[in-house]
CSV table of C-alpha atoms and ligand atoms in Angstrom, one decimal:
chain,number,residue,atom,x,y,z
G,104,UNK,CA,33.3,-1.2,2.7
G,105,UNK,CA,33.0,2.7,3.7
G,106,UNK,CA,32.4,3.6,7.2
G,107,UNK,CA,28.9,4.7,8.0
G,108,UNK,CA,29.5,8.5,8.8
G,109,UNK,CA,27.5,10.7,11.2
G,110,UNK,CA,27.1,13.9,11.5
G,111,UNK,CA,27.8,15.2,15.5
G,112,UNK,CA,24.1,15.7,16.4
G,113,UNK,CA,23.5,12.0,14.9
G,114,UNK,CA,26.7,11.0,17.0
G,115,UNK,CA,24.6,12.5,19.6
G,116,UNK,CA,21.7,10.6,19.3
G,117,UNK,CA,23.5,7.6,19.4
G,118,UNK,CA,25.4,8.3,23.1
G,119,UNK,CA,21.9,8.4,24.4
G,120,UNK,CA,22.3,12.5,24.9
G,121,UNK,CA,18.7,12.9,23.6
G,122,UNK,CA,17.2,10.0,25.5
G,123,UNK,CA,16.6,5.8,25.5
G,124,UNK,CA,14.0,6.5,23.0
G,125,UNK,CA,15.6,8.7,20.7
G,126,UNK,CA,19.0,6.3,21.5
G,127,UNK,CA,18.0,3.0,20.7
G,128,UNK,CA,15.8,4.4,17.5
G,129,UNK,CA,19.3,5.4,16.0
G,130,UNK,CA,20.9,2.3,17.1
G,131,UNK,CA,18.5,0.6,14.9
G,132,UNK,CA,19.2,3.0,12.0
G,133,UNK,CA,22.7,2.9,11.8
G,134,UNK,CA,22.5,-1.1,12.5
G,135,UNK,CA,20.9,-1.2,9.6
G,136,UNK,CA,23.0,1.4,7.9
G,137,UNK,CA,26.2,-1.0,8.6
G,138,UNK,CA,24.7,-4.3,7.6
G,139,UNK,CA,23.9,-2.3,4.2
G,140,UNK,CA,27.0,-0.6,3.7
G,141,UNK,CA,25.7,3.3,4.0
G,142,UNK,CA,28.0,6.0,3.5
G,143,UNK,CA,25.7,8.4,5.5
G,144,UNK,CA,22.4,9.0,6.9
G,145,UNK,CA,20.0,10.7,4.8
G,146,UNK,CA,17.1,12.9,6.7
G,147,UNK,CA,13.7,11.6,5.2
G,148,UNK,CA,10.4,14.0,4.1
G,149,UNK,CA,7.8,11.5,5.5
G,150,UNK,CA,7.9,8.3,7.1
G,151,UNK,CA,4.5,5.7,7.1
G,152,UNK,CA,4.3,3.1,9.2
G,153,UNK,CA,3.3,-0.4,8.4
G,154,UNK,CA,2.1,-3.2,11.2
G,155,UNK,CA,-0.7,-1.1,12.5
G,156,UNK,CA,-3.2,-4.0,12.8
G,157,UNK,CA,-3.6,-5.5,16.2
G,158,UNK,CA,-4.8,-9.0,14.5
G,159,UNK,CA,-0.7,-9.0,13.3
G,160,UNK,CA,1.2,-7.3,16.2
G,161,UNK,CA,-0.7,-8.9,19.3
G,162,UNK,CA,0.4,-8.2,22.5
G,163,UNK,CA,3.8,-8.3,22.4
G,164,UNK,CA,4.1,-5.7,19.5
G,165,UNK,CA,1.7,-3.2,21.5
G,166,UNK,CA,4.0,-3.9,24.5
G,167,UNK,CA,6.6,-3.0,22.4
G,168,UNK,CA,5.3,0.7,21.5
G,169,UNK,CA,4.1,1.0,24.2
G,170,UNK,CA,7.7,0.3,25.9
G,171,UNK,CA,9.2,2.6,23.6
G,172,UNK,CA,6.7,5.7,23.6
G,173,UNK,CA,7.2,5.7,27.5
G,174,UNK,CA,11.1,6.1,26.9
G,175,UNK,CA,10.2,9.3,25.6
G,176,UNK,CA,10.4,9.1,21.3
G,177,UNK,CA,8.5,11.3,19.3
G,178,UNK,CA,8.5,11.7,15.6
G,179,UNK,CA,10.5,15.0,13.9
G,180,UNK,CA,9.1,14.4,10.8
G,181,UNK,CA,5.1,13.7,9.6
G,182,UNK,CA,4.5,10.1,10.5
G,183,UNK,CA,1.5,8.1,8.8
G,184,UNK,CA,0.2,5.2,9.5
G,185,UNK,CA,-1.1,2.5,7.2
G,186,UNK,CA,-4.4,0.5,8.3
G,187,UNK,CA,-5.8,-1.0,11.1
G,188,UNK,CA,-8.1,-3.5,12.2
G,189,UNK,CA,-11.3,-1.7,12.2
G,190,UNK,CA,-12.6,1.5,11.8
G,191,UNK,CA,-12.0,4.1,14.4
G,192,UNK,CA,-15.2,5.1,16.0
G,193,UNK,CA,-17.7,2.2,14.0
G,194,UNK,CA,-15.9,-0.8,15.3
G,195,UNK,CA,-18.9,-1.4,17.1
G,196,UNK,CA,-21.7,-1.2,14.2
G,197,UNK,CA,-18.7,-3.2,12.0
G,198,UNK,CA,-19.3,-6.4,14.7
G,199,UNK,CA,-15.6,-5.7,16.0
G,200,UNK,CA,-15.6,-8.1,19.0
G,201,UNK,CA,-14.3,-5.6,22.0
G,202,UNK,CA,-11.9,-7.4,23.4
G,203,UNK,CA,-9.6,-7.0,19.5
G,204,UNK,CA,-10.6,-3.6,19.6
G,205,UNK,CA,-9.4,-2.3,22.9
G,206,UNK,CA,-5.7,-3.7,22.2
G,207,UNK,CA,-6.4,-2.1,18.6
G,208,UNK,CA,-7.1,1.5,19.8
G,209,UNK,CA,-4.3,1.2,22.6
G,210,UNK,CA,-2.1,0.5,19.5
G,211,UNK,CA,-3.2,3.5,17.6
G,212,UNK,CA,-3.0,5.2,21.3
G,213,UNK,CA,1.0,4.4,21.7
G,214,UNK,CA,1.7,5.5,17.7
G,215,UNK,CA,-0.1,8.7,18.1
G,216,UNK,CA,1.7,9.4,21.8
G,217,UNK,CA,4.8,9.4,19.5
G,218,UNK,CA,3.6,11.9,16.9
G,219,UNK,CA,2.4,9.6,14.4
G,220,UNK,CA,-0.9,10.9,12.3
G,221,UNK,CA,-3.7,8.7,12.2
G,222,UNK,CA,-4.2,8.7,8.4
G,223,UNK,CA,-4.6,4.7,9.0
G,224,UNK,CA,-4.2,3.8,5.6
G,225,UNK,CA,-2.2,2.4,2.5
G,226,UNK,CA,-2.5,5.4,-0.1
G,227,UNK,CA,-0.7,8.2,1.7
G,228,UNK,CA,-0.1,9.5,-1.1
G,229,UNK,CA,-3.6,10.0,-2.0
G,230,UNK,CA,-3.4,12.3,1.1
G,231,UNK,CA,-2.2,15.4,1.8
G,232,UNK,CA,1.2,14.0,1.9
G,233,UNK,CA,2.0,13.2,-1.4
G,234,UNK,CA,5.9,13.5,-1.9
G,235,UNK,CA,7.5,15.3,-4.1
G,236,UNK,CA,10.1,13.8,-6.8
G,237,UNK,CA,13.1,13.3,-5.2
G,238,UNK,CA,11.8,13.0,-1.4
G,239,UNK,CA,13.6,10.6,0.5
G,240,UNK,CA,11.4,8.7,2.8
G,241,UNK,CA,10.9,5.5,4.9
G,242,UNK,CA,8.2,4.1,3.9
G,243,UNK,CA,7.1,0.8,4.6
G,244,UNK,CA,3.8,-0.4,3.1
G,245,UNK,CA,5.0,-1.9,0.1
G,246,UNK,CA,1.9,-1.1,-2.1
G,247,UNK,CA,2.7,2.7,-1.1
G,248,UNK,CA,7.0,2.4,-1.2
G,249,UNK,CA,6.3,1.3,-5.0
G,250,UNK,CA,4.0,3.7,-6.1
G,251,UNK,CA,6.2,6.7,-4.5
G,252,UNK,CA,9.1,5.4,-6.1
G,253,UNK,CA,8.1,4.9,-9.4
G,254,UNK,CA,5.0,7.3,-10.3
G,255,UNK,CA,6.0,9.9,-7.6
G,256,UNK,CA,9.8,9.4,-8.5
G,257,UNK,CA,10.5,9.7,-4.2
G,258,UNK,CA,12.8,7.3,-3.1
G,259,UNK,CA,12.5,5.0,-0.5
G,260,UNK,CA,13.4,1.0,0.7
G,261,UNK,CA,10.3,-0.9,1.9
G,262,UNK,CA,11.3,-0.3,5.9
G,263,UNK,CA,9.6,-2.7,8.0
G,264,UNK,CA,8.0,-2.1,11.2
G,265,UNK,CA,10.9,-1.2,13.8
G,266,UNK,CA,12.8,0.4,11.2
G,267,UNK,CA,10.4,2.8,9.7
G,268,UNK,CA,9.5,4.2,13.2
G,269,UNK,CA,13.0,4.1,14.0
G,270,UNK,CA,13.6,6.7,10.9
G,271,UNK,CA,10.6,8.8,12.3
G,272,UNK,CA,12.0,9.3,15.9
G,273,UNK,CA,15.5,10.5,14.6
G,274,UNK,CA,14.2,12.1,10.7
G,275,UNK,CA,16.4,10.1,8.9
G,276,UNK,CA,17.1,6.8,7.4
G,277,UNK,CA,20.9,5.1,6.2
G,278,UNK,CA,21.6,5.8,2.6
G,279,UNK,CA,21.3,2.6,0.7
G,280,UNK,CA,19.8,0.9,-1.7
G,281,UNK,CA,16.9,3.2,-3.9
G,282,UNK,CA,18.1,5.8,-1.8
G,283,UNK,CA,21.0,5.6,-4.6
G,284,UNK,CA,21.2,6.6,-8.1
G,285,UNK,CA,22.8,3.7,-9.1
G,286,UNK,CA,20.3,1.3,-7.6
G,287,UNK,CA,17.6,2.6,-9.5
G,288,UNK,CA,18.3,1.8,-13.4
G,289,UNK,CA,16.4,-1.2,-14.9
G,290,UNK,CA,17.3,-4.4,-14.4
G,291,UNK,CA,14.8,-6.6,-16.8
G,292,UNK,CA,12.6,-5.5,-19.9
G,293,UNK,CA,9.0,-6.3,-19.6
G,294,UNK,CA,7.0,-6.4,-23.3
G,295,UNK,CA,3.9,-6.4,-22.8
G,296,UNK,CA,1.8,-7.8,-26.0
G,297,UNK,CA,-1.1,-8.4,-24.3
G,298,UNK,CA,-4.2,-6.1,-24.0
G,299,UNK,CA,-4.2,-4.7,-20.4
G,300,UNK,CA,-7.4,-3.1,-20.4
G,301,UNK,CA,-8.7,-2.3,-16.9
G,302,UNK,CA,-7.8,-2.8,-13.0
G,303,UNK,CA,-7.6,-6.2,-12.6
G,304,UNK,CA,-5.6,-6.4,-16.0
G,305,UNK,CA,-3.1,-4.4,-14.0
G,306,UNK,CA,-3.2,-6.3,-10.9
G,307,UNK,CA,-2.9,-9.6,-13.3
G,308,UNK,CA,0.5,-8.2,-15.3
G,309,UNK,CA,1.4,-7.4,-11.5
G,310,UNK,CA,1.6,-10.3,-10.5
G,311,UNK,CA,3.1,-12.1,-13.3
G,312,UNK,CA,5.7,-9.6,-13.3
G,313,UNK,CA,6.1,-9.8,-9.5
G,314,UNK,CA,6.1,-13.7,-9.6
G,315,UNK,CA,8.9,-13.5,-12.4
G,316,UNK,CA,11.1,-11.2,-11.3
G,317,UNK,CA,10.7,-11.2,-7.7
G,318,UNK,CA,13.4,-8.8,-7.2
G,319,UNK,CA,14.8,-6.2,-9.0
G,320,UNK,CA,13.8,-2.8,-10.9
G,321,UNK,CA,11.4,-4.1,-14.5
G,322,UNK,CA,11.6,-2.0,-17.4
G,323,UNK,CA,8.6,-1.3,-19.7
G,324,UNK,CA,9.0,0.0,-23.3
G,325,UNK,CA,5.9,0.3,-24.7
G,326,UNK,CA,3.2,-0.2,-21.5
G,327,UNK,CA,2.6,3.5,-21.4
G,328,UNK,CA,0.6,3.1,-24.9
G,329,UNK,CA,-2.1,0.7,-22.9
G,330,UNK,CA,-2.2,4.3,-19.6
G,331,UNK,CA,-4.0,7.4,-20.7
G,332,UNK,CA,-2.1,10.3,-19.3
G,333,UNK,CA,-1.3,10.5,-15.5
G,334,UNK,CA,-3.4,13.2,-13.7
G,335,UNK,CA,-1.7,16.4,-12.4
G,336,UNK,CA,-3.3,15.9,-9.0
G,337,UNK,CA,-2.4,12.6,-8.5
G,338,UNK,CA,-4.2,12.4,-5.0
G,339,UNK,CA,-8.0,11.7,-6.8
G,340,UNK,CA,-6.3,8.9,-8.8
G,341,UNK,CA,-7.8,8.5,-11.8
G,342,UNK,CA,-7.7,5.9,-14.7
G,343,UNK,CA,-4.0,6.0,-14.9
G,344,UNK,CA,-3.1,6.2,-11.2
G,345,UNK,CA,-6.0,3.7,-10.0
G,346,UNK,CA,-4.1,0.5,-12.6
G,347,UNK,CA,-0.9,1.9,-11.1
G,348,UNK,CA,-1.4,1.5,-7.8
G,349,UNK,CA,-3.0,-2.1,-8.2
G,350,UNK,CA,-0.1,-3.0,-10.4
G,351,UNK,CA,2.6,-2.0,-8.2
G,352,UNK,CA,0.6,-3.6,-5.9
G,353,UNK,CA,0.3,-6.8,-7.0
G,354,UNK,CA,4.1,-6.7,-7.8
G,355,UNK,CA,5.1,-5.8,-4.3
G,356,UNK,CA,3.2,-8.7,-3.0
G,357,UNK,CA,3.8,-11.4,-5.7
G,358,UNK,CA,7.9,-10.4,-5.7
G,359,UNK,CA,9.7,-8.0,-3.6
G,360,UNK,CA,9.7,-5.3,-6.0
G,361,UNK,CA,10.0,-1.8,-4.9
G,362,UNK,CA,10.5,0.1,-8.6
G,363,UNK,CA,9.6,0.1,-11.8
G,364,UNK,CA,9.8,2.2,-14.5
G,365,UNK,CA,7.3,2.8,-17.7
G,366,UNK,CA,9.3,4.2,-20.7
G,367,UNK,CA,8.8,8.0,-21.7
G,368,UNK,CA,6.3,7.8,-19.1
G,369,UNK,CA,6.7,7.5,-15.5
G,370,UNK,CA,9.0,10.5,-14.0
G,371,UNK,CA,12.8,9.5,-13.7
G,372,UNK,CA,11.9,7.2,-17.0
G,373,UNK,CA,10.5,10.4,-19.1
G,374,UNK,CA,13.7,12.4,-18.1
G,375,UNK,CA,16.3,10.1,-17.9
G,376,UNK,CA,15.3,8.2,-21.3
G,377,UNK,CA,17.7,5.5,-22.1
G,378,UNK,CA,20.3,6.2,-19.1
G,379,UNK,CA,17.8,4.2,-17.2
G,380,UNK,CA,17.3,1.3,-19.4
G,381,UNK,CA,18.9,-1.7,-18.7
G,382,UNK,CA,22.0,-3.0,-20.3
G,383,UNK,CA,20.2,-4.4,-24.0
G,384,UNK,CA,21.2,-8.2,-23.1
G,385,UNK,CA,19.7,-7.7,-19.6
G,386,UNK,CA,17.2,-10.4,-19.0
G,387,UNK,CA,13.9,-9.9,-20.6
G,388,UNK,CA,10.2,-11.2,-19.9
G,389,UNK,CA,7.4,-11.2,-22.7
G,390,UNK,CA,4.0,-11.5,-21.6
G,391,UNK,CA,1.8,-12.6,-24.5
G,392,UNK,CA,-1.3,-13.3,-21.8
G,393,UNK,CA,-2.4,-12.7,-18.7
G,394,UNK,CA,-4.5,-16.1,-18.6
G,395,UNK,CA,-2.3,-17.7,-16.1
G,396,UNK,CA,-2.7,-14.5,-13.4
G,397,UNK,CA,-6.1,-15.2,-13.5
G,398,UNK,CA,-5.9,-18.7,-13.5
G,399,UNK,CA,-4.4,-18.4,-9.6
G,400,UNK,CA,-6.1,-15.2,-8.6
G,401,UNK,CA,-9.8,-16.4,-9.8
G,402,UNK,CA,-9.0,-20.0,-8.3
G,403,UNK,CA,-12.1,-20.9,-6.5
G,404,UNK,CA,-14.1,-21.2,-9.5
G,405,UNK,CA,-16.6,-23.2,-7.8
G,406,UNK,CA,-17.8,-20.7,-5.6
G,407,UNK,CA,-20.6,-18.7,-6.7
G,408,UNK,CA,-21.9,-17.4,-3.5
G,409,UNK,CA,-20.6,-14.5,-2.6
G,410,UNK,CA,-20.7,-13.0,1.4
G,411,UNK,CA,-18.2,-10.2,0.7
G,412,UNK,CA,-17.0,-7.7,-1.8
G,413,UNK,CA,-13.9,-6.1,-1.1
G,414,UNK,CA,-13.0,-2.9,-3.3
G,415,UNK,CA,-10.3,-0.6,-2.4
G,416,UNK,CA,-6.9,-2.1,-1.9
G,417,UNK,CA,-4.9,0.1,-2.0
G,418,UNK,CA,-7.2,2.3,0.0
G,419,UNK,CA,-9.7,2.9,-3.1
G,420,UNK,CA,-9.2,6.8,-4.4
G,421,UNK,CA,-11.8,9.5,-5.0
G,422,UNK,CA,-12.3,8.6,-8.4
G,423,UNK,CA,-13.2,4.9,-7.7
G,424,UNK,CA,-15.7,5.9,-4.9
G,425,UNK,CA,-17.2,8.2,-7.7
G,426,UNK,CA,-17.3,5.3,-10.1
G,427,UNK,CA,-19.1,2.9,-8.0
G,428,UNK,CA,-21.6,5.3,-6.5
G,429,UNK,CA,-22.6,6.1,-10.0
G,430,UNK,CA,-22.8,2.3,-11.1
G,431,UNK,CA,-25.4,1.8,-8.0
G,432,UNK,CA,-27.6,4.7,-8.2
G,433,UNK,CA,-31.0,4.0,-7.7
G,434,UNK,CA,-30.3,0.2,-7.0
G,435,UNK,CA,-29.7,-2.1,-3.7
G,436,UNK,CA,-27.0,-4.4,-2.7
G,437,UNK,CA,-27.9,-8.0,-1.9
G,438,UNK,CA,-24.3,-9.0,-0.6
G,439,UNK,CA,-22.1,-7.4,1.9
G,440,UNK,CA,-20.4,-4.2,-0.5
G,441,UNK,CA,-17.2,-2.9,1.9
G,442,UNK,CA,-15.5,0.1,-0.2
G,443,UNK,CA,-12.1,0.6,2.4
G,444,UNK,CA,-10.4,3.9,1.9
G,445,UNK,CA,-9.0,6.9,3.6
G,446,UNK,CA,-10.5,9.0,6.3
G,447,UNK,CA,-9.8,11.7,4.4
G,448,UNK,CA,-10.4,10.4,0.8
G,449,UNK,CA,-13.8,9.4,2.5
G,450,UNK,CA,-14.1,13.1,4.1
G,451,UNK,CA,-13.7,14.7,0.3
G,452,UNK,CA,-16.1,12.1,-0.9
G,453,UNK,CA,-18.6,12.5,1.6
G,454,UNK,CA,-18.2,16.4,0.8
G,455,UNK,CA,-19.6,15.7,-2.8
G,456,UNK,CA,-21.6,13.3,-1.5
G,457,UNK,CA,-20.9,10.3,-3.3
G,458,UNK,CA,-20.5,8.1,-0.2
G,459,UNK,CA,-24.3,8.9,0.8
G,460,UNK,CA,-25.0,7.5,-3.0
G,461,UNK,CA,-23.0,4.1,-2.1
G,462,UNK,CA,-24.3,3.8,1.3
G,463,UNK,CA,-27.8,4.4,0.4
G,464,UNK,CA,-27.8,1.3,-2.0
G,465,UNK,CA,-26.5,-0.2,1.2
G,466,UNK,CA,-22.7,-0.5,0.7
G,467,UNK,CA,-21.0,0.5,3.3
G,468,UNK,CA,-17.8,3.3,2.6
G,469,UNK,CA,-15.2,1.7,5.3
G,470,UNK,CA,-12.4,3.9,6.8
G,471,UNK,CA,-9.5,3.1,8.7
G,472,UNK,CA,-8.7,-0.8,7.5
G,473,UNK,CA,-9.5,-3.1,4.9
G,474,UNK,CA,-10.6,-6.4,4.2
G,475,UNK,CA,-7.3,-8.3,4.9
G,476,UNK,CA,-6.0,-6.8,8.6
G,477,UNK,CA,-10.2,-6.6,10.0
G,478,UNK,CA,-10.6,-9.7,11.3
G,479,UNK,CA,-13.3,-10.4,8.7
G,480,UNK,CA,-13.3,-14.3,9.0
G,481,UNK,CA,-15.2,-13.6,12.8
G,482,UNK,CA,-17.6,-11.4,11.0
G,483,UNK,CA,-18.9,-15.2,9.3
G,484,UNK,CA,-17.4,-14.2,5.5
G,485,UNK,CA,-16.3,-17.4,3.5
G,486,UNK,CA,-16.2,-16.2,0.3
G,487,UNK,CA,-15.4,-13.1,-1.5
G,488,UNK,CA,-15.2,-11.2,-4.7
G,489,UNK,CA,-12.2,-8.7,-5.7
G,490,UNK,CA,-10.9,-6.4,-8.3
G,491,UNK,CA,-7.5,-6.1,-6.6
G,492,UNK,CA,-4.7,-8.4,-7.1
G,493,UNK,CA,-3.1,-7.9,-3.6
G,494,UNK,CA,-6.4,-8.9,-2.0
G,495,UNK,CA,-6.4,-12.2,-3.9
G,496,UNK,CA,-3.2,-12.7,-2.9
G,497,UNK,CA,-3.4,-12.6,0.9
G,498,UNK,CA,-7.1,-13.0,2.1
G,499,UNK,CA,-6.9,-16.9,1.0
G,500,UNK,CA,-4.2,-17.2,3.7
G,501,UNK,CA,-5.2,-14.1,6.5
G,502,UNK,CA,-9.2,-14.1,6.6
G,503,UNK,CA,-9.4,-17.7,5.4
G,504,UNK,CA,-12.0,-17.1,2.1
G,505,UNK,CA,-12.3,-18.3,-1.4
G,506,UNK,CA,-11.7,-15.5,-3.4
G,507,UNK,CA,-13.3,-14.5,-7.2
G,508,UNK,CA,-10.9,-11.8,-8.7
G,509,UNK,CA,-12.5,-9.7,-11.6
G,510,UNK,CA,-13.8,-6.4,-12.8
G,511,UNK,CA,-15.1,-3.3,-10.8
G,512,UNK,CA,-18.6,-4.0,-13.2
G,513,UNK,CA,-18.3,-7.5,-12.0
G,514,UNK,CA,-17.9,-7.0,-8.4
G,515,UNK,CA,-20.2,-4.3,-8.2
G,516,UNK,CA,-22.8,-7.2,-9.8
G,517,UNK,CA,-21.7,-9.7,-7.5
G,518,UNK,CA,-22.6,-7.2,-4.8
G,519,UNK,CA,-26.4,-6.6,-6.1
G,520,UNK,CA,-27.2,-9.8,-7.1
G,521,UNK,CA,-25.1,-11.9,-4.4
G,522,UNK,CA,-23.4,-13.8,-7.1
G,523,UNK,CA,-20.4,-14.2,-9.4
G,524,UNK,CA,-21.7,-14.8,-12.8
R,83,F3S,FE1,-3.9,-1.6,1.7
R,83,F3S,FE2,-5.0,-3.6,3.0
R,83,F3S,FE3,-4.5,-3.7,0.4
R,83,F3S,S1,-3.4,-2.3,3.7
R,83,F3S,S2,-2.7,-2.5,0.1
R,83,F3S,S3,-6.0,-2.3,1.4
R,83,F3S,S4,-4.2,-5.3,1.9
């Protein structure tokens, strides 16, 4: 295996000539830049932070930051930071118990001392810090890692916690896996016979992909015919980019996947062509339905009742907030209605004023978390209705609710009537 090379000023870093901070954030780096086999370091464009949420770091993960911001480490490149646990300056009005929330904003408090941005959320590139094709970056929110790599065509590895912050205080990350050319050419064909209609059809074919393949880079020929075009501004989603972000979703939480690719269609796939296909006898998966998805994510079938619906995960985009404030014009929400986005996808709304229209039928246009990282179960939810796939996956298990997954239409019913019909 090469030697992992650095450059002097890296070299540097690592003596400890630019501080215990900025030291032990490098020794992490090029740990992992050994165990992985790196040739170099690459410096990175952006770097998002995942782990935000004080109901999964606790105290010893705030002790942690805070440990390290007082050693002196600041970020040299932007720094975002995916959700926490409640919004900013609402917590109060959201029923936040203050004794979560105090250790929440001191979390915020320690990430911010060290440069990061407070974009507190899962889409940053929704934001004004979309990457380019071709960015690297550490990124480590998986929903966001997929989506960059395989719509944006950036490149990043899903980082975790310690590692992506690591990459911020010293501006780069090792060069390894999607980092590399030659880790980014499928690895399984995906047919897809099935009608894939809307967002939960995404999140469904997510999942079954995710489940199936687990890890590797899939390889759609002929999914792009079920997508209308992708949007030049890719940060108001849209049709296309609202089912890919659930999808890659849903396949990032179900499997490991990082990458995918969508034949004449998704960036590196529509100018590589066939150099990125996999090998013709590579393994290949047929979906003929997505009955089965549903069958897990719509599993409490019993439950009719609903407390909570949850849209917006990923972080829902300016086009979704537009779509549900039109479907409740003029009518009034008998369930809770929590639509989590952005700060500032919420700011742009708010500027057209399509989150008044939502919250005057009583939803309520949430910034700064989401459904699974608030500690929703304390706020007396049991059960819950969903259009996304990586909600169904993980509230069962970290809020503790019987979930129904289905349609926008149908959640946005569920909401005004109180029930899943
Ligand atoms: Fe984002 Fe929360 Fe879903 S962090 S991807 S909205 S689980």
């Amino acid at each position: 295996m090469a030697e992992l090379r650095l450059t002097p000023e890296e070299e540097a870093m690592l003596r400890g000539e630019e501080g215990p901070g900025v030291q032990k954030a490098m020794e992490i780096v090029v740990a992992l830049g050994r165990i992985y086999g790196a040739a170099d370091l690459v410096p990175v464009a952006s770097v998002q932070i995942a782990g935000v949420s004080y109901k999964n770091l606790g105290d010893a993960g705030l002790e942690f930051l805070r440990e390290w911001a007082k050693q002196g480490a600041h970020a040299r490149v932007p720094t975002m930071l995916n959700p926490m646990g409640m919004e900013a300056d609402r917590w109060q009005e959201m029923g936040i118990a203050p004794d979560f929330a105090r250790p929440q904003l001191e979390v915020v408090r320690a990430f911010t001392q060290m440069g990061a941005i407070p974009t507190l959320s899962c889409t940053p590139y929704l934001l004004a810090y979309a990457p380019r094709r071709g960015d690297h970056l550490a990124w480590a929110e998986s929903s966001a890692v997929i989506f960059a790599n395989s719509v944006l065509g950036a490149r990043s590895n899903r980082e975790g916690g310690p590692s992506a912050l690591a990459a911020a205080i010293v501006g780069r990350t090792a060069r390894y896996g999607l980092h590399l050319d030659a880790n980014r050419r499928g690895t399984h064909w995906v047919e897809v016979r099935a009608p894939v209609r809307d967002v939960p059809d995404f999140g469904a074919l997510g999942y079954l992909v995710g489940k199936a393949i687990s890890a590797g880079v899939p390889y759609f020929p002929d999914l792009a015919a079920q997508l209308p075009p992708l949007p030049t501004d890719v940060t108001l989603g849209g049709e296309a980019g609202d089912r890919l972000k659930t999808m890659g979703a849903a396949m990032a939480a179900y499997g490991n996947i990082a990458l995918y690719h969508l034949a004449g269609y998704t960036p590196e796939a529509r100018d590589a062509g066939a150099d990125l296909a996999p090998p013709p006898d590579a393994p290949r998966l047929v979906i003929d339905s997505l009955e089965a998805a549903y069958a897990v994510m719509d599993r409490d079938t019993d439950v009719t009742r609903i407390d909570l619906v949850s849209i917006g995960c990923p972080h829902a985009s300016y086009h979704e907030l537009a779509q549900i404030a039109d479907y409740l014009d003029g009518k009034r929400v008998k369930a809770q209605l929590w639509v989590t986005t952005a700060r500032l996808t919420r700011e742009r709304a708010a500027a057209a004023g399509i989150v008044q229209r939502i919250e005057a039928a009583g939803g309520y246009v949430v910034a700064d978390t989401c459904t699974v990282v608030a500690p929703i179960q304390s706020l007396g939810v049991r059960t819950m209705a969903t259009n996304a796939a990586k909600t169904a996956c993980y509230a069962p298990s970290h809020s503790r609710v019987a979930v129904r997954y289905g349609s926008l239409e149908r959640c946005l019913e569920a909401a005004l009537t109180g029930e899943w019909k």
